Structure formats: C-alpha cells, structure tokens
Amino acid sequence: AASDVYKRQGTHSSLKNITRSDLFDFFKLNHFRDDVIIAMAGPQSPSEMLNMLRPHLPHEVIDTPRTVPMFQRSAISRPVVKTRATDQLQLSVAYHTPGRTHDWKHALRLLSLIIGETSSSRLFYHLREELGLSYNISSDVVQFHDTGCFEISAGLDLQARDKALHTISDDLDEIARLGPSEAELELSLIHI
C-alpha cells in the first residue's frame, strides 16, 4: 500500500525494494489528493481557465489520509564532521522542532529573527562584530507539516569553532532563561 512507502527506513536494501507501483502510489497519494488547491491568474475568465486546466487534471481524486506523523526516534545529539584541507569552516547547528501546524511556529520564527537572521541579531553582533569570529552568521526555521528544524549556520576561521559553539550555546541559554529584550522585540517587528 502507499502508506508502506512512508514506513521504510531509507536503507540501501529498502530503497532497492521500492517498486514502480510503490512510487506511483506515493505520487497518487500526494499529487491527486482531494485537498489540492490550484490558483490561476490572467486575463482569461474562470471558465476559460478551467477549460485550459481540465485536460491536465486526474480523472480520479483520491480521498487520502493526511500526512503520516513523523516519529522521532531520539533526541540524542549526533554530530557530523567532514574534514578537508581548507582555511574556512562551515558550521551548522540544528535543533529538532515541531512542524508548521504547532502553536510554536510564530515563536520559532521570532527566535530566528532575534538570534541570527538579521544584521541586528544577537549572533551577528556577538560572533561577527564583537568577537570577530565569523564572516557569516545566519539562522532559519524549516517547517514541514509535522516536524521541523531550527538551524544556525556560521562561516568561521578554523580555530574559531570552539569559541563560536560556546557563544551560540550561551546566547541560546540566555534567551531561554530571560527571553528577548524589548529592543529585540521592537526590532523584530520591522523584519516580520
């Protein structure tokens, strides 16, 4: 069944076992759904647009179950380090977050703005301006239906890694304990 495609682990052997039928079932489940919205704009009338679109629509719309919930196996930190000869380090720190339907979605966006999305963010100031450790710093929230990720990325000199990680941790701890300042909240409103 199509839902079985979601249950597979993504190992080499499980990928080899995915059939054409599995892929087509996945395609039907996600592209011929009863909740798809098509928006069109242009000089044509709605009936002209519908006539243009109708030949491309499926003959059958499937009443499908909504997305299969993401199962988080553990909250154990799993560092991934790739090494090669270079003068620069690209650092990325990521945290698992709830998806876009969770009540935290707006708070996470605000956190990202305050921590690293702008040139007035905490990490931009601390890592780049104050300590001179980073030539690039950013943060972002990635939100899927039922899971997401809060990510901080930095471009650093090789020897700046430990100090940068310590500073990132300190800034996150401080905002978790004390919350954002009034000035940070006001500045964030400009960027929303």
PDB file of C-alpha atoms in Angstrom:
ATOM      1  CA  ALA A   1       0.000   0.000   0.000  1.00  0.00           C
ATOM      2  CA  ALA A   2       1.047   3.606  -0.455  1.00  0.00           C
ATOM      3  CA  SER A   3       1.398   4.140   3.283  1.00  0.00           C
ATOM      4  CA  ASP A   4       4.042   1.380   3.361  1.00  0.00           C
ATOM      5  CA  VAL A   5       6.360   3.656   1.370  1.00  0.00           C
ATOM      6  CA  TYR A   6       6.446   6.011   4.368  1.00  0.00           C
ATOM      7  CA  LYS A   7       7.361   3.209   6.778  1.00  0.00           C
ATOM      8  CA  ARG A   8      10.537   2.130   5.031  1.00  0.00           C
ATOM      9  CA  GLN A   9      13.801   3.165   6.588  1.00  0.00           C
ATOM     10  CA  GLY A  10      15.751   4.592   3.648  1.00  0.00           C
ATOM     11  CA  THR A  11      18.466   1.950   3.800  1.00  0.00           C
ATOM     12  CA  HIS A  12      20.138   0.666   0.626  1.00  0.00           C
ATOM     13  CA  SER A  13      18.144  -2.560   0.786  1.00  0.00           C
ATOM     14  CA  SER A  14      14.816  -0.813   1.423  1.00  0.00           C
ATOM     15  CA  LEU A  15      15.430   1.577  -1.473  1.00  0.00           C
ATOM     16  CA  LYS A  16      16.217  -1.343  -3.791  1.00  0.00           C
ATOM     17  CA  ASN A  17      12.884  -2.916  -2.826  1.00  0.00           C
ATOM     18  CA  ILE A  18      10.754   0.096  -3.774  1.00  0.00           C
ATOM     19  CA  THR A  19       8.796  -0.809  -6.878  1.00  0.00           C
ATOM     20  CA  ARG A  20       7.337   1.271  -9.688  1.00  0.00           C
ATOM     21  CA  SER A  21       3.935   0.601  -8.138  1.00  0.00           C
ATOM     22  CA  ASP A  22       5.138   1.979  -4.784  1.00  0.00           C
ATOM     23  CA  LEU A  23       6.335   5.175  -6.465  1.00  0.00           C
ATOM     24  CA  PHE A  24       3.102   5.578  -8.398  1.00  0.00           C
ATOM     25  CA  ASP A  25       1.069   5.004  -5.209  1.00  0.00           C
ATOM     26  CA  PHE A  26       3.162   7.684  -3.487  1.00  0.00           C
ATOM     27  CA  PHE A  27       2.596  10.026  -6.434  1.00  0.00           C
ATOM     28  CA  LYS A  28      -1.173   9.448  -6.350  1.00  0.00           C
ATOM     29  CA  LEU A  29      -1.289   9.904  -2.580  1.00  0.00           C
ATOM     30  CA  ASN A  30       0.493  13.243  -2.704  1.00  0.00           C
ATOM     31  CA  HIS A  31      -0.487  14.740  -6.077  1.00  0.00           C
ATOM     32  CA  PHE A  32      -4.049  13.584  -6.758  1.00  0.00           C
ATOM     33  CA  ARG A  33      -5.419  14.464  -3.349  1.00  0.00           C
ATOM     34  CA  ASP A  34      -8.789  15.941  -2.533  1.00  0.00           C
ATOM     35  CA  ASP A  35      -7.178  18.880  -0.705  1.00  0.00           C
ATOM     36  CA  VAL A  36      -5.004  20.278  -3.525  1.00  0.00           C
ATOM     37  CA  ILE A  37      -5.630  23.923  -4.397  1.00  0.00           C
ATOM     38  CA  ILE A  38      -4.821  25.316  -7.845  1.00  0.00           C
ATOM     39  CA  ALA A  39      -4.630  29.092  -8.188  1.00  0.00           C
ATOM     40  CA  MET A  40      -4.568  30.803 -11.573  1.00  0.00           C
ATOM     41  CA  ALA A  41      -4.391  34.429 -12.628  1.00  0.00           C
ATOM     42  CA  GLY A  42      -4.590  36.086 -16.010  1.00  0.00           C
ATOM     43  CA  PRO A  43      -6.851  37.828 -18.494  1.00  0.00           C
ATOM     44  CA  GLN A  44      -8.979  34.715 -19.073  1.00  0.00           C
ATOM     45  CA  SER A  45     -12.365  34.172 -17.464  1.00  0.00           C
ATOM     46  CA  PRO A  46     -12.695  31.491 -14.767  1.00  0.00           C
ATOM     47  CA  SER A  47     -14.474  29.170 -17.228  1.00  0.00           C
ATOM     48  CA  GLU A  48     -11.713  29.678 -19.843  1.00  0.00           C
ATOM     49  CA  MET A  49      -9.087  28.858 -17.201  1.00  0.00           C
ATOM     50  CA  LEU A  50     -10.994  25.763 -16.134  1.00  0.00           C
ATOM     51  CA  ASN A  51     -11.196  24.606 -19.764  1.00  0.00           C
ATOM     52  CA  MET A  52      -7.427  25.090 -20.103  1.00  0.00           C
ATOM     53  CA  LEU A  53      -6.776  23.203 -16.876  1.00  0.00           C
ATOM     54  CA  ARG A  54      -9.329  20.359 -17.124  1.00  0.00           C
ATOM     55  CA  PRO A  55      -7.334  18.163 -19.601  1.00  0.00           C
ATOM     56  CA  HIS A  56      -4.423  18.115 -17.153  1.00  0.00           C
ATOM     57  CA  LEU A  57      -6.422  17.083 -14.093  1.00  0.00           C
ATOM     58  CA  PRO A  58      -6.612  13.446 -12.998  1.00  0.00           C
ATOM     59  CA  HIS A  59      -9.788  11.513 -13.743  1.00  0.00           C
ATOM     60  CA  GLU A  60      -9.929  10.324 -10.160  1.00  0.00           C
ATOM     61  CA  VAL A  61      -9.287  12.304  -6.976  1.00  0.00           C
ATOM     62  CA  ILE A  62      -8.274  10.193  -4.028  1.00  0.00           C
ATOM     63  CA  ASP A  63      -9.698  10.822  -0.581  1.00  0.00           C
ATOM     64  CA  THR A  64      -6.457  10.195   1.258  1.00  0.00           C
ATOM     65  CA  PRO A  65      -5.393  10.112   4.872  1.00  0.00           C
ATOM     66  CA  ARG A  66      -3.460  13.201   5.811  1.00  0.00           C
ATOM     67  CA  THR A  67       0.269  13.126   6.344  1.00  0.00           C
ATOM     68  CA  VAL A  68       1.725  10.314   8.345  1.00  0.00           C
ATOM     69  CA  PRO A  69       3.073  11.727  11.622  1.00  0.00           C
ATOM     70  CA  MET A  70       6.841  11.956  11.941  1.00  0.00           C
ATOM     71  CA  PHE A  71       8.224   9.578  14.546  1.00  0.00           C
ATOM     72  CA  GLN A  72      11.204  10.998  16.383  1.00  0.00           C
ATOM     73  CA  ARG A  73      13.442   8.139  17.445  1.00  0.00           C
ATOM     74  CA  SER A  74      15.676  10.007  19.872  1.00  0.00           C
ATOM     75  CA  ALA A  75      16.824  13.383  20.997  1.00  0.00           C
ATOM     76  CA  ILE A  76      20.437  12.248  21.141  1.00  0.00           C
ATOM     77  CA  SER A  77      22.955  14.663  19.667  1.00  0.00           C
ATOM     78  CA  ARG A  78      24.538  13.244  16.532  1.00  0.00           C
ATOM     79  CA  PRO A  79      27.496  15.364  15.407  1.00  0.00           C
ATOM     80  CA  VAL A  80      28.562  15.002  11.792  1.00  0.00           C
ATOM     81  CA  VAL A  81      32.062  16.238  10.971  1.00  0.00           C
ATOM     82  CA  LYS A  82      33.526  16.279   7.485  1.00  0.00           C
ATOM     83  CA  THR A  83      37.147  17.305   7.198  1.00  0.00           C
ATOM     84  CA  ARG A  84      39.162  18.530   4.244  1.00  0.00           C
ATOM     85  CA  ALA A  85      42.036  20.920   3.696  1.00  0.00           C
ATOM     86  CA  THR A  86      40.607  24.424   3.817  1.00  0.00           C
ATOM     87  CA  ASP A  87      41.143  27.773   5.507  1.00  0.00           C
ATOM     88  CA  GLN A  88      37.480  28.144   6.454  1.00  0.00           C
ATOM     89  CA  LEU A  89      34.915  26.223   8.460  1.00  0.00           C
ATOM     90  CA  GLN A  90      31.211  25.985   7.697  1.00  0.00           C
ATOM     91  CA  LEU A  91      29.403  25.258  10.944  1.00  0.00           C
ATOM     92  CA  SER A  92      25.763  24.267  11.205  1.00  0.00           C
ATOM     93  CA  VAL A  93      23.915  23.610  14.446  1.00  0.00           C
ATOM     94  CA  ALA A  94      20.370  22.266  14.193  1.00  0.00           C
ATOM     95  CA  TYR A  95      17.604  21.504  16.667  1.00  0.00           C
ATOM     96  CA  HIS A  96      14.504  19.417  16.065  1.00  0.00           C
ATOM     97  CA  THR A  97      11.303  21.481  16.306  1.00  0.00           C
ATOM     98  CA  PRO A  98       7.587  20.857  15.861  1.00  0.00           C
ATOM     99  CA  GLY A  99       6.050  21.359  12.428  1.00  0.00           C
ATOM    100  CA  ARG A 100       4.188  24.271  10.888  1.00  0.00           C
ATOM    101  CA  THR A 101       0.856  23.324  12.476  1.00  0.00           C
ATOM    102  CA  HIS A 102       2.223  23.635  16.025  1.00  0.00           C
ATOM    103  CA  ASP A 103       1.471  26.629  18.236  1.00  0.00           C
ATOM    104  CA  TRP A 104       5.220  27.369  18.491  1.00  0.00           C
ATOM    105  CA  LYS A 105       5.626  28.214  14.795  1.00  0.00           C
ATOM    106  CA  HIS A 106       5.463  32.002  15.304  1.00  0.00           C
ATOM    107  CA  ALA A 107       7.684  31.922  18.394  1.00  0.00           C
ATOM    108  CA  LEU A 108      10.295  29.937  16.450  1.00  0.00           C
ATOM    109  CA  ARG A 109      10.234  32.471  13.605  1.00  0.00           C
ATOM    110  CA  LEU A 110      10.692  35.283  16.149  1.00  0.00           C
ATOM    111  CA  LEU A 111      13.531  33.381  17.833  1.00  0.00           C
ATOM    112  CA  SER A 112      15.273  33.005  14.487  1.00  0.00           C
ATOM    113  CA  LEU A 113      14.956  36.729  13.775  1.00  0.00           C
ATOM    114  CA  ILE A 114      16.395  37.618  17.165  1.00  0.00           C
ATOM    115  CA  ILE A 115      19.188  35.029  17.175  1.00  0.00           C
ATOM    116  CA  GLY A 116      20.628  35.164  13.674  1.00  0.00           C
ATOM    117  CA  GLU A 117      18.510  36.176  10.691  1.00  0.00           C
ATOM    118  CA  THR A 118      19.472  39.842  10.533  1.00  0.00           C
ATOM    119  CA  SER A 119      22.481  42.103  10.896  1.00  0.00           C
ATOM    120  CA  SER A 120      20.999  43.315  14.190  1.00  0.00           C
ATOM    121  CA  SER A 121      20.693  39.783  15.621  1.00  0.00           C
ATOM    122  CA  ARG A 122      22.465  38.550  18.747  1.00  0.00           C
ATOM    123  CA  LEU A 123      24.785  36.150  16.985  1.00  0.00           C
ATOM    124  CA  PHE A 124      25.653  38.621  14.241  1.00  0.00           C
ATOM    125  CA  TYR A 125      26.666  41.092  16.918  1.00  0.00           C
ATOM    126  CA  HIS A 126      28.448  38.661  19.243  1.00  0.00           C
ATOM    127  CA  LEU A 127      30.199  36.391  16.732  1.00  0.00           C
ATOM    128  CA  ARG A 128      30.935  38.852  13.967  1.00  0.00           C
ATOM    129  CA  GLU A 129      31.079  42.369  15.385  1.00  0.00           C
ATOM    130  CA  GLU A 130      32.158  41.836  18.994  1.00  0.00           C
ATOM    131  CA  LEU A 131      34.412  38.761  18.788  1.00  0.00           C
ATOM    132  CA  GLY A 132      35.378  38.820  15.088  1.00  0.00           C
ATOM    133  CA  LEU A 133      34.945  35.019  14.857  1.00  0.00           C
ATOM    134  CA  SER A 134      32.568  34.796  11.931  1.00  0.00           C
ATOM    135  CA  TYR A 135      32.367  36.334   8.489  1.00  0.00           C
ATOM    136  CA  ASN A 136      28.852  34.977   8.021  1.00  0.00           C
ATOM    137  CA  ILE A 137      26.145  34.009  10.503  1.00  0.00           C
ATOM    138  CA  SER A 138      22.521  33.117   9.908  1.00  0.00           C
ATOM    139  CA  SER A 139      19.606  31.223  11.361  1.00  0.00           C
ATOM    140  CA  ASP A 140      16.409  29.820   9.923  1.00  0.00           C
ATOM    141  CA  VAL A 141      13.371  27.738  10.786  1.00  0.00           C
ATOM    142  CA  VAL A 142      12.381  24.944   8.422  1.00  0.00           C
ATOM    143  CA  GLN A 143       8.822  23.782   8.991  1.00  0.00           C
ATOM    144  CA  PHE A 144       7.186  20.778   7.411  1.00  0.00           C
ATOM    145  CA  HIS A 145       3.714  19.557   8.281  1.00  0.00           C
ATOM    146  CA  ASP A 146       4.585  17.689  11.463  1.00  0.00           C
ATOM    147  CA  THR A 147       8.279  18.270  12.051  1.00  0.00           C
ATOM    148  CA  GLY A 148      10.844  20.977  11.624  1.00  0.00           C
ATOM    149  CA  CYS A 149      14.300  22.280  12.326  1.00  0.00           C
ATOM    150  CA  PHE A 150      15.814  25.404  13.876  1.00  0.00           C
ATOM    151  CA  GLU A 151      19.217  25.903  12.286  1.00  0.00           C
ATOM    152  CA  ILE A 152      22.144  28.202  12.945  1.00  0.00           C
ATOM    153  CA  SER A 153      24.915  28.409  10.325  1.00  0.00           C
ATOM    154  CA  ALA A 154      28.232  30.210  10.506  1.00  0.00           C
ATOM    155  CA  GLY A 155      31.269  30.713   8.308  1.00  0.00           C
ATOM    156  CA  LEU A 156      34.351  30.765  10.548  1.00  0.00           C
ATOM    157  CA  ASP A 157      38.098  30.605  10.651  1.00  0.00           C
ATOM    158  CA  LEU A 158      39.194  27.072  11.565  1.00  0.00           C
ATOM    159  CA  GLN A 159      40.440  27.993  15.033  1.00  0.00           C
ATOM    160  CA  ALA A 160      37.188  29.826  15.929  1.00  0.00           C
ATOM    161  CA  ARG A 161      34.984  26.709  16.133  1.00  0.00           C
ATOM    162  CA  ASP A 162      35.009  26.056  19.882  1.00  0.00           C
ATOM    163  CA  LYS A 163      34.576  29.714  20.846  1.00  0.00           C
ATOM    164  CA  ALA A 164      31.750  30.074  18.295  1.00  0.00           C
ATOM    165  CA  LEU A 165      29.947  26.981  19.614  1.00  0.00           C
ATOM    166  CA  HIS A 166      30.320  28.287  23.171  1.00  0.00           C
ATOM    167  CA  THR A 167      28.935  31.702  22.163  1.00  0.00           C
ATOM    168  CA  ILE A 168      25.983  30.148  20.304  1.00  0.00           C
ATOM    169  CA  SER A 169      25.193  27.986  23.333  1.00  0.00           C
ATOM    170  CA  ASP A 170      25.463  30.967  25.700  1.00  0.00           C
ATOM    171  CA  ASP A 171      23.179  33.129  23.563  1.00  0.00           C
ATOM    172  CA  LEU A 172      20.551  30.368  23.292  1.00  0.00           C
ATOM    173  CA  ASP A 173      20.731  29.674  27.040  1.00  0.00           C
ATOM    174  CA  GLU A 174      20.335  33.360  27.827  1.00  0.00           C
ATOM    175  CA  ILE A 175      17.297  33.829  25.612  1.00  0.00           C
ATOM    176  CA  ALA A 176      15.759  30.642  27.058  1.00  0.00           C
ATOM    177  CA  ARG A 177      16.252  31.941  30.616  1.00  0.00           C
ATOM    178  CA  LEU A 178      15.491  35.648  30.187  1.00  0.00           C
ATOM    179  CA  GLY A 179      13.571  35.910  26.933  1.00  0.00           C
ATOM    180  CA  PRO A 180      14.166  38.631  24.348  1.00  0.00           C
ATOM    181  CA  SER A 181      14.718  42.255  25.300  1.00  0.00           C
ATOM    182  CA  GLU A 182      12.159  44.955  24.471  1.00  0.00           C
ATOM    183  CA  ALA A 183      14.579  46.389  21.899  1.00  0.00           C
ATOM    184  CA  GLU A 184      14.923  42.980  20.196  1.00  0.00           C
ATOM    185  CA  LEU A 185      11.154  42.574  20.034  1.00  0.00           C
ATOM    186  CA  GLU A 186      10.682  46.053  18.556  1.00  0.00           C
ATOM    187  CA  LEU A 187      13.451  45.478  16.002  1.00  0.00           C
ATOM    188  CA  SER A 188      11.952  42.112  15.048  1.00  0.00           C
ATOM    189  CA  LEU A 189       8.632  43.770  14.202  1.00  0.00           C
ATOM    190  CA  ILE A 190      10.416  45.659  11.430  1.00  0.00           C
ATOM    191  CA  HIS A 191      11.504  42.377   9.818  1.00  0.00           C
ATOM    192  CA  ILE A 192       8.216  40.479  10.123  1.00  0.00           C
TER     193      ILE A 192
END
